[in-house]
Amino acid sequence: MSQRAKKIDEILDGLSQPEKRVSPKYFYDERGSQLFDAITQLPEYYLTGTEISIMRSNISEIVELVGTQASLIEFGSGSSLKTRILLEHLNELAAYVPVDISEEHLLASARKIGSEFPEIEVLPVVADFTQEFELPKPAVMPLRNIVYFPGSTIGNFTNDTALELLKVMRHEAKENGALLIGVDLQKDPAVIENAYNDSAGVTAAFNVNMLRHLNRDYGADFDLETFSHDARYDPDEGRVVLRLVSAKDQVVRLGDAEIDIAEGEAILTEYSHKYTLEGFAAMAEQAGFRVTKVWTDPERLFSVQYLVAT
Ligand code: SAH
Ligand code: AVI
């Protein structure tokens, strides 16, 4: 079965569930990656600015923990924005390995990083990191692997799948490796909800763009005008729920399948979990990591954490 046919099966399977859903990884075609970059610049989207300021304020300590001649493996690297802070300060990096599903965007970002940091070997990997994938071997033998997972992308996975993903990262970190991860924290629900309902409508465009991606690459015929963005914070579950709500009864085609969607019915497109420090540490421990350092901002909106393999 081709990769495309497998993905169509996966999408149809999600759309056949009692609560229709499509994995958030389908946000990220080239346009989706650009819209995400635009989200990071929004005044309401506190995550990126806060994480960058935490990284900058603590960079000496981070550099000391990472040590020399490490291989930096980034999951979901996007535009590698925050990585630049690390690359500017880390000593004698063995290699930088950005891993992302958004092919054109990853390759363009990796080329740019390569020209900005000619002394660093940049080895991009186009892969879905929830499936098995091979890591390239750097020319210089790394002394240790540091997995980097910024942006609180971990929050886009349910508890079970987040644990599985942390186990994959633990496997890649190997015996003396570590994980440097950005984790968004629970806080005033209004602050969180605002971040996913920006006044410029960029998050809405990002959400609806998933349907454009499904139309173009997987032969669907969603009428984009008939779906609207919905984002709410569920304090009991500690997560934002993103949905696309249909304005009418309709039938959508995808390959040979026909999907009935009722007026007011929603397609779940993303969860964005917000953690407590204790809750995240407990999950990480189950995956074979111990949290050794947590940096936060003065308002404790966001955290950057350093975990060692146990
Ligand atoms: N790390 C960046 C980008 C975060 S956006 C930052 O912190 O700003 C999430 C990134 O993860 C996107 O670039 C997206 O393409 C990538 N991504 C999401 N799901 C993925 C998957 N299953 N496999 C590989 N990459 C994925
Ligand atoms: C990539 N990820 C951590 C973002 C988030 O905040 O959950 C994706 C996003 N969805 C809407 N806005 C941003």
Short mmCIF file of C-alpha atoms and ligand atoms in Angstrom, two decimals:
data_model
loop_
_atom_site.label_atom_id
_atom_site.label_comp_id
_atom_site.label_asym_id
_atom_site.label_seq_id
_atom_site.Cartn_x
_atom_site.Cartn_y
_atom_site.Cartn_z
CA MET A 1 0.00 0.00 0.00
CA SER A 2 1.39 3.44 -0.90
CA GLN A 3 2.09 6.06 1.79
CA ARG A 4 -0.73 8.19 0.38
CA ALA A 5 -3.23 5.29 0.46
CA LYS A 6 -2.24 4.58 4.09
CA LYS A 7 -2.84 8.21 4.99
CA ILE A 8 -6.23 8.22 3.25
CA ASP A 9 -7.18 5.12 5.29
CA GLU A 10 -6.06 6.87 8.46
CA ILE A 11 -8.08 10.02 7.63
CA LEU A 12 -11.19 7.97 6.75
CA ASP A 13 -10.85 5.97 9.93
CA GLY A 14 -10.88 9.21 11.98
CA LEU A 15 -13.87 10.57 10.05
CA SER A 16 -15.79 7.32 10.67
CA GLN A 17 -15.57 7.60 14.47
CA PRO A 18 -18.70 8.62 16.43
CA GLU A 19 -16.82 11.88 17.19
CA LYS A 20 -15.22 12.72 13.83
CA ARG A 21 -11.52 13.60 14.03
CA VAL A 22 -8.45 14.22 11.89
CA SER A 23 -4.93 14.14 13.37
CA PRO A 24 -3.32 17.58 13.87
CA LYS A 25 -0.36 16.43 11.79
CA TYR A 26 -2.56 17.22 8.75
CA PHE A 27 -2.36 20.95 9.62
CA TYR A 28 1.15 21.03 8.29
CA ASP A 29 1.43 21.43 4.56
CA GLU A 30 3.59 24.37 3.39
CA ARG A 31 0.76 26.87 3.98
CA GLY A 32 -0.02 25.30 7.37
CA SER A 33 3.60 25.70 8.46
CA GLN A 34 3.53 29.35 7.38
CA LEU A 35 0.27 29.94 9.23
CA PHE A 36 1.79 28.35 12.34
CA ASP A 37 4.73 30.75 12.07
CA ALA A 38 2.21 33.62 11.87
CA ILE A 39 0.49 32.28 15.02
CA THR A 40 3.80 32.45 16.91
CA GLN A 41 3.89 36.22 16.23
CA LEU A 42 0.38 36.91 17.59
CA PRO A 43 0.08 38.97 20.78
CA GLU A 44 -2.43 36.45 22.22
CA TYR A 45 -0.18 33.41 21.57
CA TYR A 46 2.01 33.74 24.68
CA LEU A 47 3.71 30.34 24.20
CA THR A 48 6.46 31.23 21.71
CA GLY A 49 7.55 34.57 23.16
CA THR A 50 7.60 33.16 26.68
CA GLU A 51 9.60 30.08 25.68
CA ILE A 52 12.14 32.22 23.81
CA SER A 53 12.60 34.50 26.82
CA ILE A 54 13.07 31.47 29.13
CA MET A 55 15.69 30.06 26.72
CA ARG A 56 17.56 33.36 26.49
CA SER A 57 17.55 33.95 30.26
CA ASN A 58 18.96 30.49 31.00
CA ILE A 59 21.13 29.76 28.00
CA SER A 60 24.44 29.47 29.94
CA GLU A 61 23.00 26.80 32.22
CA ILE A 62 21.45 24.96 29.25
CA VAL A 63 24.76 25.00 27.36
CA GLU A 64 26.57 23.61 30.40
CA LEU A 65 24.07 20.75 30.78
CA VAL A 66 24.21 19.81 27.08
CA GLY A 67 28.03 19.73 27.08
CA THR A 68 30.25 19.41 24.02
CA GLN A 69 30.00 17.32 20.86
CA ALA A 70 26.34 16.43 21.28
CA SER A 71 23.99 15.56 18.45
CA LEU A 72 20.89 17.76 18.68
CA ILE A 73 17.81 15.91 17.41
CA GLU A 74 14.76 18.14 17.12
CA PHE A 75 11.25 16.66 16.83
CA GLY A 76 8.78 18.90 14.93
CA SER A 77 11.42 21.50 14.11
CA GLY A 78 9.24 23.75 11.89
CA SER A 79 11.25 26.91 11.16
CA SER A 80 13.88 26.02 13.83
CA LEU A 81 13.31 29.44 15.36
CA LYS A 82 14.21 28.62 18.97
CA THR A 83 16.96 26.25 17.87
CA ARG A 84 18.98 29.22 16.65
CA ILE A 85 19.40 30.32 20.26
CA LEU A 86 20.96 26.90 21.01
CA LEU A 87 23.05 26.76 17.83
CA GLU A 88 24.51 30.20 18.55
CA HIS A 89 25.71 29.09 21.99
CA LEU A 90 26.42 25.33 21.98
CA ASN A 91 30.05 24.27 21.66
CA GLU A 92 31.31 21.87 19.01
CA LEU A 93 27.95 20.38 18.15
CA ALA A 94 28.38 16.99 16.39
CA ALA A 95 25.25 17.54 14.26
CA TYR A 96 21.82 19.12 14.12
CA VAL A 97 19.05 16.70 13.03
CA PRO A 98 15.70 18.47 12.46
CA VAL A 99 12.78 16.03 12.04
CA ASP A 100 9.48 17.23 10.59
CA ILE A 101 6.54 15.99 8.52
CA SER A 102 6.17 19.25 6.53
CA GLU A 103 8.66 18.42 3.78
CA GLU A 104 9.17 21.62 1.77
CA HIS A 105 9.19 23.76 4.89
CA LEU A 106 11.69 21.49 6.67
CA LEU A 107 14.08 21.32 3.73
CA ALA A 108 13.98 25.10 3.19
CA SER A 109 14.54 25.74 6.92
CA ALA A 110 17.41 23.22 7.05
CA ARG A 111 19.11 24.86 4.03
CA LYS A 112 18.82 28.24 5.73
CA ILE A 113 20.26 26.92 9.02
CA GLY A 114 23.07 25.24 7.06
CA SER A 115 24.07 28.54 5.45
CA GLU A 116 23.80 30.48 8.72
CA PHE A 117 25.87 27.90 10.63
CA PRO A 118 28.30 26.45 8.05
CA GLU A 119 30.38 24.75 10.77
CA ILE A 120 27.41 22.56 11.86
CA GLU A 121 26.43 19.40 9.99
CA VAL A 122 22.65 19.73 9.38
CA LEU A 123 20.90 16.43 8.59
CA PRO A 124 17.15 16.98 8.02
CA VAL A 125 14.78 14.00 8.25
CA VAL A 126 11.32 14.14 6.65
CA ALA A 127 9.26 11.77 8.80
CA ASP A 128 6.13 11.29 10.85
CA PHE A 129 7.75 10.93 14.25
CA THR A 130 4.81 8.88 15.58
CA GLN A 131 5.89 6.08 13.20
CA GLU A 132 9.26 4.32 13.08
CA PHE A 133 11.96 6.31 11.29
CA GLU A 134 15.73 6.08 10.83
CA LEU A 135 18.10 8.70 12.16
CA PRO A 136 21.11 9.62 10.00
CA LYS A 137 24.67 9.09 11.27
CA PRO A 138 26.69 12.30 11.69
CA ALA A 139 30.22 12.44 10.25
CA VAL A 140 31.54 13.29 13.74
CA MET A 141 30.73 10.64 16.36
CA PRO A 142 28.44 12.34 18.94
CA LEU A 143 29.31 12.01 22.63
CA ARG A 144 25.60 12.05 23.46
CA ASN A 145 22.18 12.62 21.92
CA ILE A 146 20.08 15.54 23.07
CA VAL A 147 16.46 15.33 21.93
CA TYR A 148 14.95 18.80 21.60
CA PHE A 149 11.15 19.14 21.59
CA PRO A 150 10.17 22.80 21.99
CA GLY A 151 6.85 24.59 21.52
CA SER A 152 4.79 22.30 23.79
CA THR A 153 4.06 20.13 20.76
CA ILE A 154 3.91 17.29 23.34
CA GLY A 155 0.56 18.86 24.32
CA ASN A 156 -0.95 17.91 20.96
CA PHE A 157 -0.89 14.25 21.99
CA THR A 158 -3.32 12.49 24.31
CA ASN A 159 -1.82 11.04 27.50
CA ASP A 160 -1.29 7.58 26.00
CA THR A 161 0.26 8.81 22.76
CA ALA A 162 2.38 11.43 24.57
CA LEU A 163 3.81 8.63 26.70
CA GLU A 164 4.54 6.55 23.60
CA LEU A 165 6.28 9.54 21.99
CA LEU A 166 8.38 10.17 25.11
CA LYS A 167 9.43 6.51 24.96
CA VAL A 168 10.56 6.99 21.33
CA MET A 169 12.57 10.03 22.46
CA ARG A 170 14.02 8.04 25.35
CA HIS A 171 15.11 5.42 22.82
CA GLU A 172 16.77 8.08 20.64
CA ALA A 173 18.44 9.74 23.65
CA LYS A 174 20.20 6.42 24.46
CA GLU A 175 21.97 5.71 27.75
CA ASN A 176 23.65 9.02 28.55
CA GLY A 177 21.30 11.27 26.57
CA ALA A 178 18.79 13.89 27.59
CA LEU A 179 15.58 15.63 26.55
CA LEU A 180 15.18 19.42 26.42
CA ILE A 181 11.46 20.11 26.12
CA GLY A 182 9.04 23.06 26.14
CA VAL A 183 5.89 22.35 28.18
CA ASP A 184 2.96 24.75 28.45
CA LEU A 185 1.46 25.07 31.94
CA GLN A 186 -2.08 25.23 33.36
CA LYS A 187 -3.17 28.78 34.11
CA ASP A 188 -6.13 31.18 33.93
CA PRO A 189 -8.46 29.57 31.34
CA ALA A 190 -9.18 32.98 29.78
CA VAL A 191 -5.49 33.47 28.90
CA ILE A 192 -5.36 30.02 27.30
CA GLU A 193 -8.62 30.39 25.37
CA ASN A 194 -7.54 33.77 24.00
CA ALA A 195 -4.35 32.25 22.61
CA TYR A 196 -6.43 29.97 20.38
CA ASN A 197 -9.05 32.61 19.40
CA ASP A 198 -6.88 35.48 18.16
CA SER A 199 -8.58 38.63 16.98
CA ALA A 200 -6.80 38.55 13.58
CA GLY A 201 -8.31 35.12 12.80
CA VAL A 202 -4.95 33.44 12.06
CA THR A 203 -5.71 30.38 14.22
CA ALA A 204 -9.07 30.04 12.45
CA ALA A 205 -7.28 30.12 9.06
CA PHE A 206 -4.75 27.54 10.35
CA ASN A 207 -7.58 25.25 11.46
CA VAL A 208 -9.57 25.52 8.18
CA ASN A 209 -6.37 25.09 6.14
CA MET A 210 -6.36 21.43 7.23
CA LEU A 211 -9.39 20.88 4.96
CA ARG A 212 -7.62 22.61 2.03
CA HIS A 213 -4.67 20.26 2.61
CA LEU A 214 -7.00 17.21 2.59
CA ASN A 215 -8.63 18.47 -0.64
CA ARG A 216 -5.36 19.06 -2.45
CA ASP A 217 -3.26 16.10 -1.34
CA TYR A 218 -5.82 13.42 -0.52
CA GLY A 219 -8.61 14.05 -3.05
CA ALA A 220 -11.27 15.30 -0.64
CA ASP A 221 -13.89 17.91 -1.59
CA PHE A 222 -14.53 19.84 1.62
CA ASP A 223 -16.29 23.18 1.04
CA LEU A 224 -14.07 25.39 3.20
CA GLU A 225 -16.68 28.15 3.49
CA THR A 226 -19.05 25.84 5.36
CA PHE A 227 -16.75 25.05 8.30
CA SER A 228 -15.95 27.38 11.16
CA HIS A 229 -13.21 27.42 13.77
CA ASP A 230 -14.06 26.58 17.37
CA ALA A 231 -11.53 26.50 20.24
CA ARG A 232 -12.41 26.01 23.91
CA TYR A 233 -10.45 25.20 27.02
CA ASP A 234 -11.71 22.25 29.04
CA PRO A 235 -10.37 22.86 32.57
CA ASP A 236 -11.33 19.36 33.77
CA GLU A 237 -9.16 17.72 31.13
CA GLY A 238 -6.58 20.57 31.14
CA ARG A 239 -6.69 20.96 27.39
CA VAL A 240 -7.79 23.21 24.55
CA VAL A 241 -10.04 21.43 22.05
CA LEU A 242 -9.96 22.69 18.45
CA ARG A 243 -12.84 21.77 16.17
CA LEU A 244 -14.24 22.62 12.74
CA VAL A 245 -18.02 22.96 12.90
CA SER A 246 -20.21 22.35 9.84
CA ALA A 247 -22.72 25.11 9.03
CA LYS A 248 -25.03 22.69 7.18
CA ASP A 249 -25.95 19.07 6.48
CA GLN A 250 -23.55 17.90 3.79
CA VAL A 251 -21.84 14.93 2.16
CA VAL A 252 -18.06 15.12 1.71
CA ARG A 253 -16.18 12.81 -0.65
CA LEU A 254 -12.71 11.45 0.05
CA GLY A 255 -11.44 8.88 -2.46
CA ASP A 256 -14.30 6.44 -2.95
CA ALA A 257 -15.87 7.19 0.42
CA GLU A 258 -18.77 9.51 1.23
CA ILE A 259 -18.95 11.07 4.67
CA ASP A 260 -22.23 12.49 6.02
CA ILE A 261 -21.78 15.56 8.17
CA ALA A 262 -24.75 17.11 9.95
CA GLU A 263 -25.39 20.80 10.56
CA GLY A 264 -23.62 21.74 13.82
CA GLU A 265 -21.53 18.56 13.80
CA ALA A 266 -17.83 19.05 14.51
CA ILE A 267 -14.57 17.51 13.35
CA LEU A 268 -12.04 17.40 16.20
CA THR A 269 -8.72 18.66 14.81
CA GLU A 270 -6.48 19.18 17.84
CA TYR A 271 -5.99 18.90 21.56
CA SER A 272 -3.48 21.16 23.22
CA HIS A 273 -2.82 19.86 26.71
CA LYS A 274 -1.61 22.17 29.45
CA TYR A 275 0.34 20.46 32.24
CA THR A 276 1.16 20.83 35.89
CA LEU A 277 4.85 20.36 36.66
CA GLU A 278 4.00 17.29 38.78
CA GLY A 279 1.78 15.75 36.09
CA PHE A 280 4.42 16.12 33.39
CA ALA A 281 7.21 14.76 35.63
CA ALA A 282 5.13 11.66 36.45
CA MET A 283 4.48 10.95 32.75
CA ALA A 284 8.16 11.47 31.86
CA GLU A 285 9.24 9.10 34.62
CA GLN A 286 7.08 6.35 33.11
CA ALA A 287 8.95 6.87 29.83
CA GLY A 288 12.38 6.51 31.48
CA PHE A 289 13.26 10.18 32.00
CA ARG A 290 13.96 12.12 35.21
CA VAL A 291 13.33 15.87 35.29
CA THR A 292 16.53 17.48 36.56
CA LYS A 293 15.88 21.14 35.80
CA VAL A 294 12.80 23.28 35.22
CA TRP A 295 13.01 26.89 34.06
CA THR A 296 9.89 29.07 33.98
CA ASP A 297 8.98 32.72 33.40
CA PRO A 298 8.03 34.98 36.35
CA GLU A 299 4.29 34.42 35.69
CA ARG A 300 4.78 30.63 35.37
CA LEU A 301 3.01 30.56 32.02
CA PHE A 302 5.41 28.13 30.33
CA SER A 303 8.29 25.83 31.23
CA VAL A 304 11.47 24.59 29.60
CA GLN A 305 12.64 21.35 31.18
CA TYR A 306 15.79 19.25 31.08
CA LEU A 307 15.35 15.52 31.61
CA VAL A 308 17.99 12.82 31.76
CA ALA A 309 17.60 9.24 30.68
CA THR A 310 17.28 6.89 33.67
N1 SAH B 1 9.11 23.42 17.10
C1 SAH B 1 8.52 24.59 16.45
C2 SAH B 1 7.29 24.23 15.62
C3 SAH B 1 6.10 23.74 16.42
S1 SAH B 1 4.71 23.47 15.37
C4 SAH B 1 8.20 25.59 17.50
O1 SAH B 1 8.33 25.30 18.68
O2 SAH B 1 7.81 26.72 17.15
C5 SAH B 1 4.67 21.72 15.34
C6 SAH B 1 5.66 21.16 14.34
O3 SAH B 1 5.64 19.74 14.44
C7 SAH B 1 5.31 21.51 12.89
O4 SAH B 1 6.45 21.95 12.23
C8 SAH B 1 4.77 20.20 12.31
O5 SAH B 1 5.01 20.08 10.93
C9 SAH B 1 5.50 19.17 13.15
N2 SAH B 1 4.75 17.94 13.33
C10 SAH B 1 3.50 17.80 13.84
N3 SAH B 1 3.15 16.50 13.90
C11 SAH B 1 4.21 15.80 13.41
C12 SAH B 1 4.47 14.42 13.22
N4 SAH B 1 3.56 13.49 13.55
N5 SAH B 1 5.68 14.05 12.71
C13 SAH B 1 6.62 14.98 12.38
N6 SAH B 1 6.42 16.31 12.54
C14 SAH B 1 5.24 16.72 13.05
C1 AVI B 2 2.27 23.09 17.73
N1 AVI B 2 1.35 23.22 18.87
C2 AVI B 2 2.08 23.16 20.13
C3 AVI B 2 0.44 24.37 18.79
C4 AVI B 2 -0.40 24.45 20.07
O1 AVI B 2 -0.41 25.52 20.67
O2 AVI B 2 -0.98 23.44 20.48
C5 AVI B 2 -0.45 24.29 17.56
C6 AVI B 2 -1.51 25.34 17.53
N2 AVI B 2 -2.80 25.13 17.36
C7 AVI B 2 -3.43 26.28 17.37
N3 AVI B 2 -2.57 27.24 17.60
C8 AVI B 2 -1.35 26.69 17.70
#
